[in-house]
Coordinates of C-alpha atoms and ligand atoms in Angstrom, one line a residue:
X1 CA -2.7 11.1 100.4
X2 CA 1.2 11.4 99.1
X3 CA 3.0 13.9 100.5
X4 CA 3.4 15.7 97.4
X5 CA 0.0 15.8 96.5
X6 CA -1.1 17.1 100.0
X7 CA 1.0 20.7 98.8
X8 CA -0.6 20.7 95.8
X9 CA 2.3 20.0 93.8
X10 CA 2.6 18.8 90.6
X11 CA 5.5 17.3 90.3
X12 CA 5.6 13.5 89.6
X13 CA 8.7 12.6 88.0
X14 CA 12.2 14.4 88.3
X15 CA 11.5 15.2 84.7
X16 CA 8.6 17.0 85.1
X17 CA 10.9 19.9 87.4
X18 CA 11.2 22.9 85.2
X19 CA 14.9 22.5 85.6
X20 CA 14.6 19.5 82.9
X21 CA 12.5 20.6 80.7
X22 CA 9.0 20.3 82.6
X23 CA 6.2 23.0 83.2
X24 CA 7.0 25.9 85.6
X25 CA 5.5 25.7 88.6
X26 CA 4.8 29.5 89.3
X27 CA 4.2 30.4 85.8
X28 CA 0.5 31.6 86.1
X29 CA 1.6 33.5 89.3
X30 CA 4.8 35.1 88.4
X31 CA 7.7 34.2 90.3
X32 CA 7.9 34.7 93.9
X33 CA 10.8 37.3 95.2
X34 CA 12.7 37.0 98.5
X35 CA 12.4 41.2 99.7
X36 CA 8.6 41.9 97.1
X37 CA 8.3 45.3 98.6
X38 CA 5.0 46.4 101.0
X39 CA 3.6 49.2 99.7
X40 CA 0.6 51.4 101.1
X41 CA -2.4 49.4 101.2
X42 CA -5.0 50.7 98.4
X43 CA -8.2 50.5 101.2
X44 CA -7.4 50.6 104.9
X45 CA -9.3 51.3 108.2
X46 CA -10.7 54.5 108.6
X47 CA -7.9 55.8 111.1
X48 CA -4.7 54.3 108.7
X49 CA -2.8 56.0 106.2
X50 CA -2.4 53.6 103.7
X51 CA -2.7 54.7 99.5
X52 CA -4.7 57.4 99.2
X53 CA -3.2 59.1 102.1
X54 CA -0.1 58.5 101.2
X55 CA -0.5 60.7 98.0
X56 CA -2.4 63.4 100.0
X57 CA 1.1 63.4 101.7
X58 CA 3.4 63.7 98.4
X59 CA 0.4 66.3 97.4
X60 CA 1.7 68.5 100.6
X61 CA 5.0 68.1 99.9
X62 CA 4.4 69.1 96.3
X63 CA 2.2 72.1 97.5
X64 CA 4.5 73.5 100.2
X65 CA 7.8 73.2 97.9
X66 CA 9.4 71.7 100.9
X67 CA 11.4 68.3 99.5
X68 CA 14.2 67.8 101.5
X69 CA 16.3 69.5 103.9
X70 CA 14.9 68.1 107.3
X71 CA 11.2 68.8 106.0
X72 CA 8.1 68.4 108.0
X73 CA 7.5 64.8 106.7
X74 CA 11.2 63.9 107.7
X75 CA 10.5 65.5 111.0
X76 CA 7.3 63.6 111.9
X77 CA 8.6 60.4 110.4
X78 CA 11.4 60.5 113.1
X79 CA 9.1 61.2 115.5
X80 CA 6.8 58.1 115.2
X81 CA 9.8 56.0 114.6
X82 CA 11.1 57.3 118.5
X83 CA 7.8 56.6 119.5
X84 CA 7.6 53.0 117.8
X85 CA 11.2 52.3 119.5
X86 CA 11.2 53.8 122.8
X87 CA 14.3 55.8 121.9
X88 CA 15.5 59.1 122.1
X89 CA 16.7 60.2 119.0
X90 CA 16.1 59.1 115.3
X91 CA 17.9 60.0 112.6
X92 CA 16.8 59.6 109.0
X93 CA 18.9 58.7 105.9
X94 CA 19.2 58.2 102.5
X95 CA 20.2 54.5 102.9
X96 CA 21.0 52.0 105.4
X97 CA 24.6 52.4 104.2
X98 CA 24.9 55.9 104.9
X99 CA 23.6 55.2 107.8
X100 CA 25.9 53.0 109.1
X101 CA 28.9 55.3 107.8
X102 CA 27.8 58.3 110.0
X103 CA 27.1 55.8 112.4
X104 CA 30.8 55.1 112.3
X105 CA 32.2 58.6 112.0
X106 CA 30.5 59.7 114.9
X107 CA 32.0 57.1 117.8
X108 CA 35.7 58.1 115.5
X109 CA 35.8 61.7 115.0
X110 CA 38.9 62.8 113.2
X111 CA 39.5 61.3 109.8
X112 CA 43.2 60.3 110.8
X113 CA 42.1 58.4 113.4
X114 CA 39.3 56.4 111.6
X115 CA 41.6 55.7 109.3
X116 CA 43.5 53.9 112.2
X117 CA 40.8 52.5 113.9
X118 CA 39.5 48.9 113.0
X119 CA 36.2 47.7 112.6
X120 CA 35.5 44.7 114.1
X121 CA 32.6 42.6 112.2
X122 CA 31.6 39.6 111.4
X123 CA 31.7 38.5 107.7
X124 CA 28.4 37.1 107.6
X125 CA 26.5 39.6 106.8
X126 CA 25.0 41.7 103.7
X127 CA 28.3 43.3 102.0
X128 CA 27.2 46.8 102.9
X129 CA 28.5 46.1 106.5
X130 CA 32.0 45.8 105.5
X131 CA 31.4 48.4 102.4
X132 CA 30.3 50.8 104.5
X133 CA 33.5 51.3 106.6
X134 CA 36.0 50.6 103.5
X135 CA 34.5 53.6 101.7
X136 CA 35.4 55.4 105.1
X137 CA 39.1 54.1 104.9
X138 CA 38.5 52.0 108.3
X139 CA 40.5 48.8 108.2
X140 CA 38.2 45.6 108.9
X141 CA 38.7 42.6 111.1
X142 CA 36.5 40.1 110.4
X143 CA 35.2 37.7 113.9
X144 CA 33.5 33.9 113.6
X145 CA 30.0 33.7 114.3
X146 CA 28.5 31.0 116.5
X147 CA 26.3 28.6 114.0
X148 CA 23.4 28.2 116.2
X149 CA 22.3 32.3 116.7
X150 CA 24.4 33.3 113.3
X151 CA 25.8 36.0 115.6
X152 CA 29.0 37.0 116.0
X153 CA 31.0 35.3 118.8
X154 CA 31.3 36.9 122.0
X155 CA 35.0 35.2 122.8
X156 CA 36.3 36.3 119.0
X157 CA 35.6 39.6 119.5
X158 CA 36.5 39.9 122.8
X159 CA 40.1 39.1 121.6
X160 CA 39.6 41.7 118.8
X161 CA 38.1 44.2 121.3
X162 CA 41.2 44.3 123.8
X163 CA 43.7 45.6 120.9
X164 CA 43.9 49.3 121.2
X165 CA 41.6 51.7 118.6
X166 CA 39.0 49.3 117.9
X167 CA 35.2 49.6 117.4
X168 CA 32.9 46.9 117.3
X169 CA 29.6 46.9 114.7
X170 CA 27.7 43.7 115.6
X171 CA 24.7 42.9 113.1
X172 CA 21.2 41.7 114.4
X173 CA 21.4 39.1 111.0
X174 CA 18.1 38.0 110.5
X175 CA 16.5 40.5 113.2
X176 CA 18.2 38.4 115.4
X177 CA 19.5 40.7 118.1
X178 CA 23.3 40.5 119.0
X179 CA 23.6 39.8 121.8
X180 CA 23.5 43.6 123.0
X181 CA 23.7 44.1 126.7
X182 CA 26.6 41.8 126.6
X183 CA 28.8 44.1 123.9
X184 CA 27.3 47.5 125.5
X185 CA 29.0 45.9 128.9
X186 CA 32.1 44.5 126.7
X187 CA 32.3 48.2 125.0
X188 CA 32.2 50.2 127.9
X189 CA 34.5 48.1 130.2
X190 CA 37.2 47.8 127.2
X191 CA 36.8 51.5 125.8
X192 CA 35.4 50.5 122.8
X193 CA 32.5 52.3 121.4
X194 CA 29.3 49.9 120.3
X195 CA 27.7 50.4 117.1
X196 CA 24.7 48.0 115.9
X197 CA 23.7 47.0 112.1
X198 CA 20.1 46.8 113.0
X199 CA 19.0 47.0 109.0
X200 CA 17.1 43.4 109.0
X201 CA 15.8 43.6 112.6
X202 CA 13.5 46.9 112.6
X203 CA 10.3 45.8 115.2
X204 CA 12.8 43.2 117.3
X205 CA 13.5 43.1 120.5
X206 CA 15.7 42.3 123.3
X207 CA 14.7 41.6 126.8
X208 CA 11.8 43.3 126.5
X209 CA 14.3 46.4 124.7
X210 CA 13.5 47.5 121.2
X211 CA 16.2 47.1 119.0
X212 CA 17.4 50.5 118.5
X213 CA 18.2 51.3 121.5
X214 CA 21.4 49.5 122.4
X215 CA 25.3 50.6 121.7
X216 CA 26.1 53.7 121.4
X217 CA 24.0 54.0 118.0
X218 CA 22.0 51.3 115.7
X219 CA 21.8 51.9 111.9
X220 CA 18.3 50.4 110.5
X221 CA 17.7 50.1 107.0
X222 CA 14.3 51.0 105.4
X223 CA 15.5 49.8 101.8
X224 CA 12.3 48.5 99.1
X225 CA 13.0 45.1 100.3
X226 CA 13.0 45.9 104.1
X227 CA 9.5 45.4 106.4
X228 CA 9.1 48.9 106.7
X229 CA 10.5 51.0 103.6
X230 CA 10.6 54.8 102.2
X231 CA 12.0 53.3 98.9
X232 CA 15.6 53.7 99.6
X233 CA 16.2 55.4 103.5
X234 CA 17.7 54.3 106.8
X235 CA 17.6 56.0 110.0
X236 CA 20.5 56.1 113.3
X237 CA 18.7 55.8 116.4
X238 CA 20.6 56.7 119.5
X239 CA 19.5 57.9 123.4
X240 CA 22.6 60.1 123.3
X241 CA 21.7 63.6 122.8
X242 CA 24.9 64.8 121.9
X243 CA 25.8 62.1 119.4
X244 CA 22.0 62.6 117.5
X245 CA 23.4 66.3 117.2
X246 CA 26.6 65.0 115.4
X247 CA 24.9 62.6 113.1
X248 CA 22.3 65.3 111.9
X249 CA 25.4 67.3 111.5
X250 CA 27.3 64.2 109.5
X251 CA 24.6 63.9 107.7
X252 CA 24.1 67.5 106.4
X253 CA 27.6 68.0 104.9
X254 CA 28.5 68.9 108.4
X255 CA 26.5 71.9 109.1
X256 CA 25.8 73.1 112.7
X257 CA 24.1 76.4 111.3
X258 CA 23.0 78.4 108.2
X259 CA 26.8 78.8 107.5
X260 CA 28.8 77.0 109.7
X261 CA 31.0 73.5 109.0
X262 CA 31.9 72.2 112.0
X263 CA 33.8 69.0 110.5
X264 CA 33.5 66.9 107.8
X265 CA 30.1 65.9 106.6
X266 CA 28.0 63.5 103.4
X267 CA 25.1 64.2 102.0
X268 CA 22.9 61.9 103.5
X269 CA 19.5 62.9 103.5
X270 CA 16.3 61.9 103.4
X271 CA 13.8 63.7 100.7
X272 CA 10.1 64.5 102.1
X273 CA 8.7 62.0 99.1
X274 CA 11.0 59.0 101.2
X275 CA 9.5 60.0 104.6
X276 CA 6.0 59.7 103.4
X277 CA 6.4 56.3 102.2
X278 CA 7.9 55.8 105.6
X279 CA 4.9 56.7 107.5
X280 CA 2.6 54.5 105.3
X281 CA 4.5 51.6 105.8
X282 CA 5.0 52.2 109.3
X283 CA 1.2 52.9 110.1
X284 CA 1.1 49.1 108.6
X285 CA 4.0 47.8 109.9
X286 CA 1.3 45.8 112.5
X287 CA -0.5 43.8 109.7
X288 CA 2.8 42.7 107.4
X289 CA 4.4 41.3 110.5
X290 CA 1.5 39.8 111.3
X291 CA 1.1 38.1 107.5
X292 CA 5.1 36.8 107.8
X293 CA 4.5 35.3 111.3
X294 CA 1.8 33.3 109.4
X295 CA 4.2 32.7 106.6
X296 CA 7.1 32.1 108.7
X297 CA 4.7 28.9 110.4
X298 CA 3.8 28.0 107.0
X299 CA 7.5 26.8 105.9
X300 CA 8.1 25.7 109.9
X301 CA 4.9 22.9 109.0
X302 CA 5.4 22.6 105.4
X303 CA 8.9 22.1 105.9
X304 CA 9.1 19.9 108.9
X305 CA 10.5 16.3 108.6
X306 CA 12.5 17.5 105.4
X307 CA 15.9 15.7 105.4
X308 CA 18.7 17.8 105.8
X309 CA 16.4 21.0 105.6
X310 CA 16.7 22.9 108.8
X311 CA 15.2 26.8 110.0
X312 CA 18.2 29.0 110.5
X313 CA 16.2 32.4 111.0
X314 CA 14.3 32.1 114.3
X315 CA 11.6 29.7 114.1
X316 CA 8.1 31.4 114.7
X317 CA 7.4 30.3 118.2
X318 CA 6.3 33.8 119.0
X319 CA 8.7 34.7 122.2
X320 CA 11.1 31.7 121.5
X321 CA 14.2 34.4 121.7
X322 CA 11.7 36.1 124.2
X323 CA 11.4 39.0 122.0
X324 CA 9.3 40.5 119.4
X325 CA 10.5 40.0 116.0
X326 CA 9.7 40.6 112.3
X327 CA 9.8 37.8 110.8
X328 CA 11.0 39.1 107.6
X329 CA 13.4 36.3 106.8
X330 CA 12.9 33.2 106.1
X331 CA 16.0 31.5 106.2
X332 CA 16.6 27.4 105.8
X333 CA 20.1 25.5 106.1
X334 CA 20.5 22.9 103.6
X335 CA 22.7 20.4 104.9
X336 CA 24.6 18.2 101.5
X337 CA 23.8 15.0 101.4
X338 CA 25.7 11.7 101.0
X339 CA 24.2 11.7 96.8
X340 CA 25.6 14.8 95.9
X341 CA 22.8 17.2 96.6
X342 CA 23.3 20.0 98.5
X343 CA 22.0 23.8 98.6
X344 CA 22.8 24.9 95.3
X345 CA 20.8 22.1 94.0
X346 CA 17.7 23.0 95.6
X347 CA 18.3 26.7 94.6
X348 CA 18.7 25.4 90.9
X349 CA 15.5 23.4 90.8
X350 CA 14.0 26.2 92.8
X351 CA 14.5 29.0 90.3
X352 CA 13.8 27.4 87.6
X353 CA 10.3 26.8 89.1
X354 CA 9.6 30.8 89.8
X355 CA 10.8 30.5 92.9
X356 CA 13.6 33.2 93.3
X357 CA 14.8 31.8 96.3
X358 CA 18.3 33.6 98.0
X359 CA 21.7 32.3 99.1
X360 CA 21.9 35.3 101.5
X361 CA 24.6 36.1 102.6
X362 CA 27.1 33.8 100.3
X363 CA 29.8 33.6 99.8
X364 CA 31.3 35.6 103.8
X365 CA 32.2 38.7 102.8
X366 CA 35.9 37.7 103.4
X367 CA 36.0 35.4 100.7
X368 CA 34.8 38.5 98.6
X369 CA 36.7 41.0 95.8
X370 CA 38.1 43.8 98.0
X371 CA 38.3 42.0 101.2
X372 CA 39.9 38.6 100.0
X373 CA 43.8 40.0 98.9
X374 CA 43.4 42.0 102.6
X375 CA 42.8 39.1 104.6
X376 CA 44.1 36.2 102.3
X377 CA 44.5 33.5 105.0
X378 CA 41.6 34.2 106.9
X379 CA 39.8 31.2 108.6
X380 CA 36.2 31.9 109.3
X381 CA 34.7 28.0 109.5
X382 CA 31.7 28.7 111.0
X383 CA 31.0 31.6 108.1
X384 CA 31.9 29.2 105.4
X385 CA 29.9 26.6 106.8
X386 CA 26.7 28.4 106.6
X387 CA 27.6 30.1 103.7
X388 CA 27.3 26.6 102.0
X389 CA 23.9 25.7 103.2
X390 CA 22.4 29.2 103.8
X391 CA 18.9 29.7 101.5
X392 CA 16.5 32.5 102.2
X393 CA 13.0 31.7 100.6
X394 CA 10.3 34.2 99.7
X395 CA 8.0 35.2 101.8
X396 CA 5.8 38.6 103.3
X397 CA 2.3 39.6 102.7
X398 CA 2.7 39.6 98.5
X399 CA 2.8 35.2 99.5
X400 CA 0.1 33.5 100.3
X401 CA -0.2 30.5 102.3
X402 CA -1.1 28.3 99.1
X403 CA 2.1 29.0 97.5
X404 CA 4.4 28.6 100.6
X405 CA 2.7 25.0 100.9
X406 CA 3.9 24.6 96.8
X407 CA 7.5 25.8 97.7
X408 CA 7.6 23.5 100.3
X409 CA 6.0 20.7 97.6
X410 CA 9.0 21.3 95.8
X411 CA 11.4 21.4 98.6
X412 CA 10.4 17.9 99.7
X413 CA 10.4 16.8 96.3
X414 CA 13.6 17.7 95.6
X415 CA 15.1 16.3 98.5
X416 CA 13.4 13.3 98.5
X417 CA 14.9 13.2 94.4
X418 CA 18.0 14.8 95.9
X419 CA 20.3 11.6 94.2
X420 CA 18.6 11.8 90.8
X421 CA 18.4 15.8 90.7
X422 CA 22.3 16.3 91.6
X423 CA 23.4 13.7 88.8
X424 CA 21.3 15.2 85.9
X425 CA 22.7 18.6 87.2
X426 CA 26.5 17.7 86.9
X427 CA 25.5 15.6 83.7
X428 CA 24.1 19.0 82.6
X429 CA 27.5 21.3 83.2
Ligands
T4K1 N1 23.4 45.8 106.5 C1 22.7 44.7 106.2 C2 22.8 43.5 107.2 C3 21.8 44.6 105.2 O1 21.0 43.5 104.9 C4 21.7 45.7 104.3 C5 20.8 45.7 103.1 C6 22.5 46.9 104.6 C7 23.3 46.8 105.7 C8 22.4 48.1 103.7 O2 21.2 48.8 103.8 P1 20.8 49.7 102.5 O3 21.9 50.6 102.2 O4 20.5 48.7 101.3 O5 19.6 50.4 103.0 C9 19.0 43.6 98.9 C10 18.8 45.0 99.3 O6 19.2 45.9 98.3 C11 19.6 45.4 100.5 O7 19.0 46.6 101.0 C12 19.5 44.3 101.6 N2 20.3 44.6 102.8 C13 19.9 43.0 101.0 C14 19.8 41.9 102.0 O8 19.1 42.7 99.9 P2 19.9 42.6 96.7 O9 20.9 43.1 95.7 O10 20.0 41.2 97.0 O11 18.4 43.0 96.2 P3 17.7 42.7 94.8 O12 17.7 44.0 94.0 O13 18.2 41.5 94.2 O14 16.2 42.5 95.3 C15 15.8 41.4 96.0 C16 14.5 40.8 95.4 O15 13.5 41.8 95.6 C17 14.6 40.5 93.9 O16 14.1 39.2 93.7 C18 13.7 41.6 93.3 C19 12.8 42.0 94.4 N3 12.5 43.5 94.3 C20 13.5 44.3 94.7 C21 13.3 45.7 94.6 C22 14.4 46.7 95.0 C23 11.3 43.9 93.9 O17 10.4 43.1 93.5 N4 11.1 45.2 93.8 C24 12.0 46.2 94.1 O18 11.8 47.4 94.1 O19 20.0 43.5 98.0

């Protein structure tokens, strides 16, 4: 049996790919999405929210005329996601991005000094990172990450670090944690307060530690396209007491009572109609990461022996990184070959077919409008390098094991075409 044929695929000639004029491969299906939200199961076990409970919850919301405001939903939400995490405090907002700006504002208190304190980061990640402390005036420095964990480099921004008013925000990048105890030490022994960007890597772990519970606070995000979701919504999870207290009070226009501003504050909210969303998806959070660990060793067999195609998101050997994960990402490196074809090929031929596949996070966000006239001869090679080869492909519960063996079908098939492919494309341009 060919290769091809053993994932089903179709494909016999480099004319047949969609790209060129042939059938598309997921046109009976509807294309597949990197981040198709979970929603609330329509039928669950007896003792699980899912649907039909999670309308009985917008029902009481409806019915008390309690919305928003740090409503009962809001409040129990924050409670399971303590109890999920093993931390003291949770903190629920409208956005992951929020979340990270009051995340920030509460390690720098008065504007005039965040406005002179930097924000060390790397610049591969999601955009939002670096958005999130622009919109607060905070100056960036961008740090290298190391290739192999797609984490930011200890010795970088350990250099960053000893320059006076600094704060590092590491990001777990693909759930991948950040190396945390070793910043928490860094941070405390330099001064420097800790801050995490856990928005991929809600359900990960670190030695045996939930992520969530490291720095001084973690920002998740609980966006549609995140493993757990309330639509838009984020939370900050801390074990400091007194910082919780300051980001309920950032979030909340700065209110510490009925009528008192103690400082500056957003609105950052989360509405009661978020929260139950929130503990639907939670209450099934088991199941979906379940379904993407099976996904996630779908593509690691469908995909191995694949020239040049390598996993860049933890590979699902479950405790590989020692740690729980989500498996929410599935991320491959393309390396370009000799012929010509490289990633954006494969992304070409791939979209054409239904297959919606990502270049997360290209190009680093250095290299971006807003952040490239600021830091115009910034060298980040190891950013650059997987921004060229980085491709997240669909996955999560709305994939099913059939159609991860046809993406990988084509995958193979367009590397093993990868000559032919790449000069029909430039003849194309
Ligand atoms: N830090 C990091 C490291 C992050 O990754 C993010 C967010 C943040 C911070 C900020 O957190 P939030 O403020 O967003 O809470 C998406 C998400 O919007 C974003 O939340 C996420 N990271 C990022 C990695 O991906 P886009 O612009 O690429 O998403 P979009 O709209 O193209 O959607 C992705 C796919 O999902 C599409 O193929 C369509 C499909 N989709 C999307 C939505 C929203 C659906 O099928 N249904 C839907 O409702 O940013």
């Amino acid at each position: 049996m060919s290769v091809d044929s053993r994932c089903g695929m179709s494909k016999k000639t480099v004319s047949d790919l969609a790209l060129f004029g042939g059938p598309v491969e997921f046109a009976a299906d509807g294309p597949l999405h990197v981040g198709r939200p979970n929603v609330p199961t329509v039928a669950v076990g007896r003792d699980r929210i899912g649907r039909a409970e999670f309308y009985a919850l917008l029902d009481q919301a409806l019915e008390s005329r309690m919305l928003s405001n740090d409503g009962p939903l809001v409040r129990l939400f924050e409670e399971k996601l303590c109890a999920f995490l093993g931390v003291r405090n949770a903190v629920a907002v409208s956005s992951g991005t929020v979340g990270l700006q009051i995340a920030l504002r509460s390690v720098v208190k008065p504007l005039e000094m965040a406005r002179e304190t930097v924000v060390i980061m790397p610049a591969w990640t999601f955009v939002a990172t670096a958005h999130a402390a622009t919109w607060l005036g905070m100056p960036v420095a961008f740090v290298d990450v190391k290739v192999d964990t797609q984490n930011v480099a200890y010795l970088d921004a350990m250099k960053e670090m000893q320059k006076s008013r600094r704060v590092f925000l590491g990001v777990h990048l693909w759930g991948r944690p950040c190396d945390p105890h070793d910043f928490d030490d860094l941070g405390k022994r330099l001064g420097v307060p800790v801050v995490f960007d856990a928005a991929p890597a809600f359900g990960c772990s670190h030695d045996g530690k939930m992520v969530g519970n490291f720095g001084a606070c973690e920002a998740f995000s609980f966006h549609a396209t995140k493993v757990i979701n309330t639509f838009e919504g984020g939370a900050v999870t801390t074990n400091d007491d007194g910082l919780a207290r300051e980001l309920r009070r950032l979030r909340n226009f700065g209110f510490a009572g009925e009528d008192e501003v103690a400082g500056l504050g957003t609105n950052g909210k989360m509405s009661e109609a978020h929260a139950a969303m929130g503990l639907a998806t939670l209450d099934e959070y088991p199941t979906w990461r379940l379904q993407n660990w099976a996904r996630a060793y779908d593509y690691w067999n469908g995909l191995s022996g694949v020239e040049g195609v390598s996993f860049g998101s933890p590979p699902p050997g479950h405790g590989q990184y020692g740690d729980e994960h989500n498996w929410q990402y599935v991320q491959v490196l393309v390396e370009p070959q000799g012929n010509g074809f490289c990633r954006d090929d494969l992304w070409r031929v791939l979209k054409a077919e239904g297959v919606l596949a990502r270049r997360y996070y290209h190009p680093g966000v250095h290299r971006m409008e807003s952040y490239r006239t600021w830091h115009p001869d910034l060298s980040l090679p190891n950013t650059d390098w997987l921004a060229a080869r980085s491709l997240v492909l669909p996955t999560g519960p709305s994939v099913s094991k059939e159609q991860v063996e046809r993406v990988c079908g084509l995958v193979r098939f367009a590397v093993e075409h990868g000559e032919e492919i790449h000069d029909r494309i430039v003849g194309q341009a």
